Coordinates of C-alpha atoms and ligand atoms in Angstrom, one line a residue:
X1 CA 19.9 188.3 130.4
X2 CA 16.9 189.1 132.1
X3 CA 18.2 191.4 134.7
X4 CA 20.0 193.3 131.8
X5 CA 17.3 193.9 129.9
X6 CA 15.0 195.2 132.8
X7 CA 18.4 197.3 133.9
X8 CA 18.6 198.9 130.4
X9 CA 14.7 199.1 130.6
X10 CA 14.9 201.1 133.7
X11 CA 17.9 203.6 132.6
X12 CA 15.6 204.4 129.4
X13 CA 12.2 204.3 130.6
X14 CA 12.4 205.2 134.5
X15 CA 12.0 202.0 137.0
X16 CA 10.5 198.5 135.7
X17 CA 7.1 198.8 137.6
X18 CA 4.7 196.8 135.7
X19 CA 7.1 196.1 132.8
X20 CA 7.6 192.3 131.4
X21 CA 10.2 190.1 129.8
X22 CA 9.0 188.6 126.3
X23 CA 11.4 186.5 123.7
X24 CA 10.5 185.7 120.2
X25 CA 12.8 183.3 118.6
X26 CA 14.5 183.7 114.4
X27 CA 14.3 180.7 112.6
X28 CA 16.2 178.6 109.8
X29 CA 14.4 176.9 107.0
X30 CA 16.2 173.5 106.1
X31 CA 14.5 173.4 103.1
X32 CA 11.4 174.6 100.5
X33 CA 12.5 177.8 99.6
X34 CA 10.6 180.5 97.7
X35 CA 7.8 177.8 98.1
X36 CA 5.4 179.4 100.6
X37 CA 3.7 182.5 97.9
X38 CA 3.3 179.4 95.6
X39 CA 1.1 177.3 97.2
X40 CA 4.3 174.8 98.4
X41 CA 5.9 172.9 101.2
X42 CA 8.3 174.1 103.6
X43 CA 10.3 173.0 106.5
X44 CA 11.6 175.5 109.1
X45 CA 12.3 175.8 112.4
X46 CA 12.9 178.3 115.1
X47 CA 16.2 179.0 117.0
X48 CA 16.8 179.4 120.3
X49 CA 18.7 183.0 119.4
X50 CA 15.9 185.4 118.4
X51 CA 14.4 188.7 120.2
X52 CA 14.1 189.7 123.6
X53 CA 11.6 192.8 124.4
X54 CA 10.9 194.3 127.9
X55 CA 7.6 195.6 127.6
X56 CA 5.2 197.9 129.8
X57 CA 1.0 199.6 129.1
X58 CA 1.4 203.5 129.2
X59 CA -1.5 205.6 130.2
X60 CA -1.1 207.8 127.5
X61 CA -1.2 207.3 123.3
X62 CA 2.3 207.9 123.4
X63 CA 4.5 204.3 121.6
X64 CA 8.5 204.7 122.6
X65 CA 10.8 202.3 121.5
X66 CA 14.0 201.2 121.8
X67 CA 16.4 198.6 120.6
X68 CA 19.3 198.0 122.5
X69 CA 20.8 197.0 118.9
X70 CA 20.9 200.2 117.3
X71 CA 21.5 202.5 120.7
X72 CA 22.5 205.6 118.5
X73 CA 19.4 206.0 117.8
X74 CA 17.9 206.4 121.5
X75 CA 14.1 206.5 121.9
X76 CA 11.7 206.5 118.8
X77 CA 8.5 208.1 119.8
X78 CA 5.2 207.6 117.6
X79 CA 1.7 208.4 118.5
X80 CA -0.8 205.5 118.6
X81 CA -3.5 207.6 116.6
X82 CA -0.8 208.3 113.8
X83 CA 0.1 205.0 113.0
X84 CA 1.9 205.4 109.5
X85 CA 5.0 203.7 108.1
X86 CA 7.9 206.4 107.7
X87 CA 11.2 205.9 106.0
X88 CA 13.0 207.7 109.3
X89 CA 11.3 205.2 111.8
X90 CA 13.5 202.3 111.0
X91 CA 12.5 199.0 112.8
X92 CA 10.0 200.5 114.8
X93 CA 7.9 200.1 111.8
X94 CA 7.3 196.7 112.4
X95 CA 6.0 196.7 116.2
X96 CA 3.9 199.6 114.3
X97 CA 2.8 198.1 112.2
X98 CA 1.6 195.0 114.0
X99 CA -0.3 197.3 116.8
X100 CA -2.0 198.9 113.2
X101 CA -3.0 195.4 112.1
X102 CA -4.7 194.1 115.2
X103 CA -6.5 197.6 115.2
X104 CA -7.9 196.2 111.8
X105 CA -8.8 193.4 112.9
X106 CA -10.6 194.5 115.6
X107 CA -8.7 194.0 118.4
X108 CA -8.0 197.5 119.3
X109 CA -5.0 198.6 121.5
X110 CA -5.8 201.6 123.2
X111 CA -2.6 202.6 125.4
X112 CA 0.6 203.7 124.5
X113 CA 3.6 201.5 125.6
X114 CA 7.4 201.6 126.3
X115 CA 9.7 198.8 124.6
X116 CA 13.1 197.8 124.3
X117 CA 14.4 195.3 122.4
X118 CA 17.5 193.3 122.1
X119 CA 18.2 191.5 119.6
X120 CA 20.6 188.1 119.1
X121 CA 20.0 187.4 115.4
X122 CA 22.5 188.9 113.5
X123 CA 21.0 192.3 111.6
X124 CA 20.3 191.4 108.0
X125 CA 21.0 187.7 108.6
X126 CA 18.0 186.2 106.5
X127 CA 17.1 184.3 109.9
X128 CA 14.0 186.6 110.0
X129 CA 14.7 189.3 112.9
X130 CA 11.8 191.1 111.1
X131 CA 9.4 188.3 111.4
X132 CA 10.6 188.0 115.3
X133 CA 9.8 191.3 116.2
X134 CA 6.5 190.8 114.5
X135 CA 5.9 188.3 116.4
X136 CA 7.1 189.2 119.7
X137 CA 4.8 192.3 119.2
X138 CA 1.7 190.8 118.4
X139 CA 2.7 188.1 121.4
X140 CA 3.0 191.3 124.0
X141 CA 0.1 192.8 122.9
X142 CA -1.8 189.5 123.6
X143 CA -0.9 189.3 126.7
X144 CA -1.0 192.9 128.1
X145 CA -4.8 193.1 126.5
X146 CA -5.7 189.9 127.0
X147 CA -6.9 189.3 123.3
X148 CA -8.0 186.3 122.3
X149 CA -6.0 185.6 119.7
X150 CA -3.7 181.8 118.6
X151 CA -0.1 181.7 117.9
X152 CA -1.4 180.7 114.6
X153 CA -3.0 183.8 114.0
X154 CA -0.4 186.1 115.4
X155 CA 1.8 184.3 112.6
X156 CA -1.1 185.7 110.0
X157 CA -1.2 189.0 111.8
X158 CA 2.6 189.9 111.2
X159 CA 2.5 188.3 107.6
X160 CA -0.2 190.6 106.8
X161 CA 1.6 193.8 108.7
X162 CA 4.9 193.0 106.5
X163 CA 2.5 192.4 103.6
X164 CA 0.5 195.7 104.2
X165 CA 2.1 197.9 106.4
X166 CA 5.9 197.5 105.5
X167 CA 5.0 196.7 101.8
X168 CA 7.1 193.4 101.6
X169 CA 5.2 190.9 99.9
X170 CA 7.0 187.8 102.1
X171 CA 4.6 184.7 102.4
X172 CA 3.9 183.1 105.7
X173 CA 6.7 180.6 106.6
X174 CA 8.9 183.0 108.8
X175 CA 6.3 184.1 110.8
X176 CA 4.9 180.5 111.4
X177 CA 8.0 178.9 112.0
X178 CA 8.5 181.7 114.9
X179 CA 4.7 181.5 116.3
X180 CA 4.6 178.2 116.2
X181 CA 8.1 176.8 117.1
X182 CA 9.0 173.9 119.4
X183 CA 12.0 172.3 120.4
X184 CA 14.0 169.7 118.5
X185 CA 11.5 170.0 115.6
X186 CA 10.8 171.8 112.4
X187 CA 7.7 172.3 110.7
X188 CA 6.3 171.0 107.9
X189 CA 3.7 173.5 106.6
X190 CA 1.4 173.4 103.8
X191 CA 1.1 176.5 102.6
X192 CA -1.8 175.7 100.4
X193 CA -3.7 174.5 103.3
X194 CA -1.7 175.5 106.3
X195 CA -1.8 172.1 107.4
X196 CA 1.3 171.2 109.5
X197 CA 3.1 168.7 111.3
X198 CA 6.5 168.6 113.5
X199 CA 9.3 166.2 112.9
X200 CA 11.7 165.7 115.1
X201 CA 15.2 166.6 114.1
X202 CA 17.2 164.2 115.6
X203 CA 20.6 164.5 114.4
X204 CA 23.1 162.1 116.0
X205 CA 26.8 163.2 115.9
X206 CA 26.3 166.3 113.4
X207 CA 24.9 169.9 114.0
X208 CA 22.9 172.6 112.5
X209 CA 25.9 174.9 111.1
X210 CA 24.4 178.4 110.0
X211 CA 27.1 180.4 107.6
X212 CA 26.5 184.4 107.3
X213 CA 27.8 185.9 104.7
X214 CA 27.4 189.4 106.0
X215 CA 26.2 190.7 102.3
X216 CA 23.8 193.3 103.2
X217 CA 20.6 192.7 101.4
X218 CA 19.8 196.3 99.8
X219 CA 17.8 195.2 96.6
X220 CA 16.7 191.9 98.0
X221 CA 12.9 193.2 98.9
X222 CA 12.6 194.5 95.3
X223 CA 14.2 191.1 93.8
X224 CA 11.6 189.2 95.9
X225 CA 8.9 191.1 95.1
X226 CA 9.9 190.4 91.2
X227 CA 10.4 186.9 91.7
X228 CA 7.1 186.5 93.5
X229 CA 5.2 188.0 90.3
X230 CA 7.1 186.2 87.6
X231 CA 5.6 183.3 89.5
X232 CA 2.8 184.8 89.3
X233 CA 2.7 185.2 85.6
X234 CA 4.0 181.4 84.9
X235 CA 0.9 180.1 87.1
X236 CA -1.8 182.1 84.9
X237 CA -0.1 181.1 81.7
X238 CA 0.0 177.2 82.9
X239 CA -3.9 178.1 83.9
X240 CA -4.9 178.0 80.4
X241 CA -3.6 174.9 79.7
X242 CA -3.9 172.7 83.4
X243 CA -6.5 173.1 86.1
X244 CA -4.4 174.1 89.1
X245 CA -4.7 176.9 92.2
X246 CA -1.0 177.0 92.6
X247 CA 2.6 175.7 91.3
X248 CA 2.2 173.6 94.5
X249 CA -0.5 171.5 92.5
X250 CA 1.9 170.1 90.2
X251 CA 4.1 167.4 90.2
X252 CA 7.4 167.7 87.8
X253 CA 5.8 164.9 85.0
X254 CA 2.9 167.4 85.0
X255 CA 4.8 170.7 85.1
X256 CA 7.2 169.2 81.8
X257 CA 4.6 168.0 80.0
X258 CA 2.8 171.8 80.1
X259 CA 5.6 173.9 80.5
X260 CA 5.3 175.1 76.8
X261 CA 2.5 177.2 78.4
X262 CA 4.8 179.5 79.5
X263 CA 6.0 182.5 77.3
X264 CA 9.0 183.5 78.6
X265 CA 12.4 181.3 79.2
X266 CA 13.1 183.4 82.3
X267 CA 9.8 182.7 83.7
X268 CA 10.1 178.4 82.5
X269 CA 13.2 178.9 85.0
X270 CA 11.2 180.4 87.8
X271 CA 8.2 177.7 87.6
X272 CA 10.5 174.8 87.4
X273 CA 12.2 175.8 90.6
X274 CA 8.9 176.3 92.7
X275 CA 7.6 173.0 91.5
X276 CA 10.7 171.2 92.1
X277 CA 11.5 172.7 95.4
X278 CA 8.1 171.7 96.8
X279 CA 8.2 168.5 95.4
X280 CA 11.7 168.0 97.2
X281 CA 10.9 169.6 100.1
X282 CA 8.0 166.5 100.2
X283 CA 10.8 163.7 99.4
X284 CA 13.5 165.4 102.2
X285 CA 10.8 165.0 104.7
X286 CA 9.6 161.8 103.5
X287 CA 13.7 160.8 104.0
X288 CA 13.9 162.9 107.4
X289 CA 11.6 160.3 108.1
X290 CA 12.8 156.8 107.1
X291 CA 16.2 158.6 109.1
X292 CA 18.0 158.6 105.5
X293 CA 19.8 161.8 106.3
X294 CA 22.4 161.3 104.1
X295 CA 19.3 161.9 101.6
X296 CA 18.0 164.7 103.2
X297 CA 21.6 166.7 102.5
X298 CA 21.3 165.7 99.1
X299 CA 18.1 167.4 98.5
X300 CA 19.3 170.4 100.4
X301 CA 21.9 170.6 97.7
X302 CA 19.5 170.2 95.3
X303 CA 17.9 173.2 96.5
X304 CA 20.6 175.1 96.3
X305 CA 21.5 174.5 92.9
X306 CA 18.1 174.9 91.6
X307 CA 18.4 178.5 93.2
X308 CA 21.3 179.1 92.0
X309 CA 20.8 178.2 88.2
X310 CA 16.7 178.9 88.3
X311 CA 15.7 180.9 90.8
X312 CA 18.8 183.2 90.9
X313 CA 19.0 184.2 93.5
X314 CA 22.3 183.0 95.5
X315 CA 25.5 185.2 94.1
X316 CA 28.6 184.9 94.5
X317 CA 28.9 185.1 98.5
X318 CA 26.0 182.2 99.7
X319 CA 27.4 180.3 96.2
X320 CA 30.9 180.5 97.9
X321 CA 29.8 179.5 101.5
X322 CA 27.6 176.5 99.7
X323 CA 30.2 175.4 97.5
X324 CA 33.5 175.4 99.6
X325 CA 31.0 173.6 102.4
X326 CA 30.7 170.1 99.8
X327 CA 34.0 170.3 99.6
X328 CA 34.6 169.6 102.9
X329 CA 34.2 166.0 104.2
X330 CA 31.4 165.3 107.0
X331 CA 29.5 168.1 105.3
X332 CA 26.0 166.1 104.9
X333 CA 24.3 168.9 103.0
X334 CA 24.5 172.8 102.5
X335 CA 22.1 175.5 101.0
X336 CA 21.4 179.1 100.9
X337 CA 17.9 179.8 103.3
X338 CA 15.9 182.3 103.4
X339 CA 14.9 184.9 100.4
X340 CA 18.8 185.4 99.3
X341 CA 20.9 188.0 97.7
X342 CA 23.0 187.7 100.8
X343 CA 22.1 186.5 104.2
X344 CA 23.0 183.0 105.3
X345 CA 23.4 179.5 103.9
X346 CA 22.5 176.4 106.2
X347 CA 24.9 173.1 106.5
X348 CA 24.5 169.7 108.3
X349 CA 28.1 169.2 109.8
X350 CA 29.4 166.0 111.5
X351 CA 30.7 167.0 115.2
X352 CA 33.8 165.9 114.2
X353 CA 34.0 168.2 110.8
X354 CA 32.5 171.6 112.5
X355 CA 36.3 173.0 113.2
X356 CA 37.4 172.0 109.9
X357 CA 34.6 173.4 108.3
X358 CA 34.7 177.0 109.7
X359 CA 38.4 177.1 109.3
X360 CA 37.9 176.1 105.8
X361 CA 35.3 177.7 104.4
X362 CA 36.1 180.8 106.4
X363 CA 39.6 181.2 104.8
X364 CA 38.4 180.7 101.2
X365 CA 35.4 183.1 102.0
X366 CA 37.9 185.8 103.0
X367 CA 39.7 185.2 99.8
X368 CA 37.9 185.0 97.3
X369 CA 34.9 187.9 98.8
X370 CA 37.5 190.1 100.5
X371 CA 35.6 190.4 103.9
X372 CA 34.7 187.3 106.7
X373 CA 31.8 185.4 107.0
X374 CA 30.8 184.6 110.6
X375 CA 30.1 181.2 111.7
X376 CA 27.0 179.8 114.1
X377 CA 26.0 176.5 115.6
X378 CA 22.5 176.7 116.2
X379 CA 20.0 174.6 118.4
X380 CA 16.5 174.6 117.7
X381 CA 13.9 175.9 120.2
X382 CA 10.6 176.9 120.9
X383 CA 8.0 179.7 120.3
X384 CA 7.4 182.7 121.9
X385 CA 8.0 182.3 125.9
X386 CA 7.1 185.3 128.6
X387 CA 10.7 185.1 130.6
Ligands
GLA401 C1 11.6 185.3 103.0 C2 10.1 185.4 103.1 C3 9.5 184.1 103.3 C4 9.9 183.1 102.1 C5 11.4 183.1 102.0 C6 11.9 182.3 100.8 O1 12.2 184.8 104.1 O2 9.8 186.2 104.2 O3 8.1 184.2 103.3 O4 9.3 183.4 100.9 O5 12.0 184.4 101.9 O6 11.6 181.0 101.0

């Protein structure tokens, strides 16, 4: 891989002289979804497929990038003392954006640079290739300037590019789970207090199955962006009735008794899934724990129902993958992850069951949706790495 990359590198850019191999990984959440902006729990973790960037200091202002996913394109050129999001840039508005935010926070980059990337997550997956090449960016830039800077805060660095640069409001479990990543485990983060811990995912005789559904997102930003302030609006009305900072501060006895708070059905809907989710995303750990996994898939299923029927936003292609995967036996739970409206759905397969369960769900998928979903087992790996 390697001696591709710095092979494409050298066709695009002339020669590899002082160029470097980078890989930022995607990630998975198992469960606590739509949690993160509300003050919740969640419980990612990175993959070993992610994004690889060959990366090399220019002398000039000049930025040229490349992605070896999207070679139509050829070389993106944008000048370092322009840095502004445009429609027509594409991705490169995320390493651009990154390079602006460590400008802001003082951390100023003052050379142009040549990258390429290549990518491994598939495009529009909901397994965060956004976040990745956030992360991979900010990674680079550490280590070509030298800034002192944690993994922990390049997490908050890209959150606050997407936020501010890219204008998606996403909270800050994708980026963590990439920055902060590490074999065998997810992460349990606090969102609240961004206090976290790793548990070991130990799965004996099953596998991480990841189902895409290859729905394009297209209105998922907007839809997140909507969901995030109907939240919003359900938290100030229960305000005025319950001291709390966040959705995360209430249990599900506290959210019932004050729900009546909250003017709007649509909006009861919303708040019930952000408490519940956190407060499951607690108890699947907790589980994780006391190795009950057989509970753990039963609170992923949870999940899924609650955003199905609360949060809404699953539709009919993750519903499918979710639903034909119970069906099928040594299936130890299955949910949508990530924001939704397309994207993936995550399973827990016995070894024995993964054939049956790609052949299965697979051939109603192609039925009933009229195109194929594609079909991943997935191990679980670290950070960022310099290769
Ligand atoms: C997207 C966002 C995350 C999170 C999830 C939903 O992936 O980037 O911050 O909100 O959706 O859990």
């Amino acid at each position: 891989m390697k001696e591709q990359l710095l092979q494409k590198f050298a066709e695009v850019f002339g020669g590899t002289d002082g160029a470097k191999v980078y890989f930022a990984p995607g990630r998975v959440n198992l469960i606590g979804e739509h949690t993160d902006y509300n003050g919740g729990h969640v419980f990612p973790c990175a993959l070993t497929i992610g994004t690889y960037g060959v990366a090399r200091k220019r002398e000039d202002k000049v930025l040229r990038f490349y992605s070896m996913n999207f070679d139509q394109l050829g070389v993106i050129e944008s000048d370092l003392d322009d840095l502004k999001p445009a429609k027509e840039a594409g991705w490169t508005n995320y390493p651009k954006g990154v390079i602006w935010a460590f400008g802001l926070k003082g951390m100023d980059v003052t050379n142009g640079m040549d990258l390429l990337l290549f990518g491994n997550i598939p495009n529009g997956s909901g397994l965060s290739s956004s976040a990745s090449v956030e992360v991979l960016t900010g990674f680079i830039l550490r280590d070509i300037y030298g800034f002192e800077v944690s993994n922990q805060e390049l997490a908050l660095i890209g959150q606050y590019s997407e936020n501010n640069f890219n204008g998606v409001n996403c909270g800050i479990m994708d980026q963590f789970a990439i920055a902060m990543g590490k074999k065998d485990n997810a992460i349990f983060l606090d969102t609240a207090t961004m206090e976290y811990e790793y548990a070991p995912i130990v799965l004996e005789g099953a596998k991480v199955v990841i189902s895409c559904s290859n729905k394009k997102r297209g209105l998922g930003d907007s839809k997140y962006n909507e969901r995030r302030s109907e939240c919003e609006t359900a938290l100030a009305e229960l305000q005025k009735v319950v001291d709390i900072k966040t959705l995360g501060d209430l249990s599900e006895e506290a959210f019932e008794a004050n729900k009546d708070a909250i003017k709007d059905p649509v909006r009861v809907k919303r708040a019930r899934h952000a408490v519940y989710e956190n407060q499951r995303t607690m108890k699947a750990v907790a589980a994780l724990k006391a190795n009950d996994i057989e509970e753990f898939g039963k609170l992923m299923n949870a999940s899924h129902v609650s955003l199905r029927d609360d949060y809404e936003v699953t539709g009919i292609e993750l519903d499918t993958l979710v639903e034909e995967a119970w069906k099928v036996d040594g299936v130890i739970g299955s949910r949508m992850t990530g924001a939704g409206f397309g994207g993936c759905t995550v399973s827990l397969v016995k070894d024995e069951a993964v054939e049956t369960f790609k052949e299965q769900v697979g051939k109603v998928y192609l039925d009933k949706i009229g195109y194929a979903a594609d079909f991943y087992v997935v191990e679980i790996g670290d950070g960022p790495v310099i290769l």
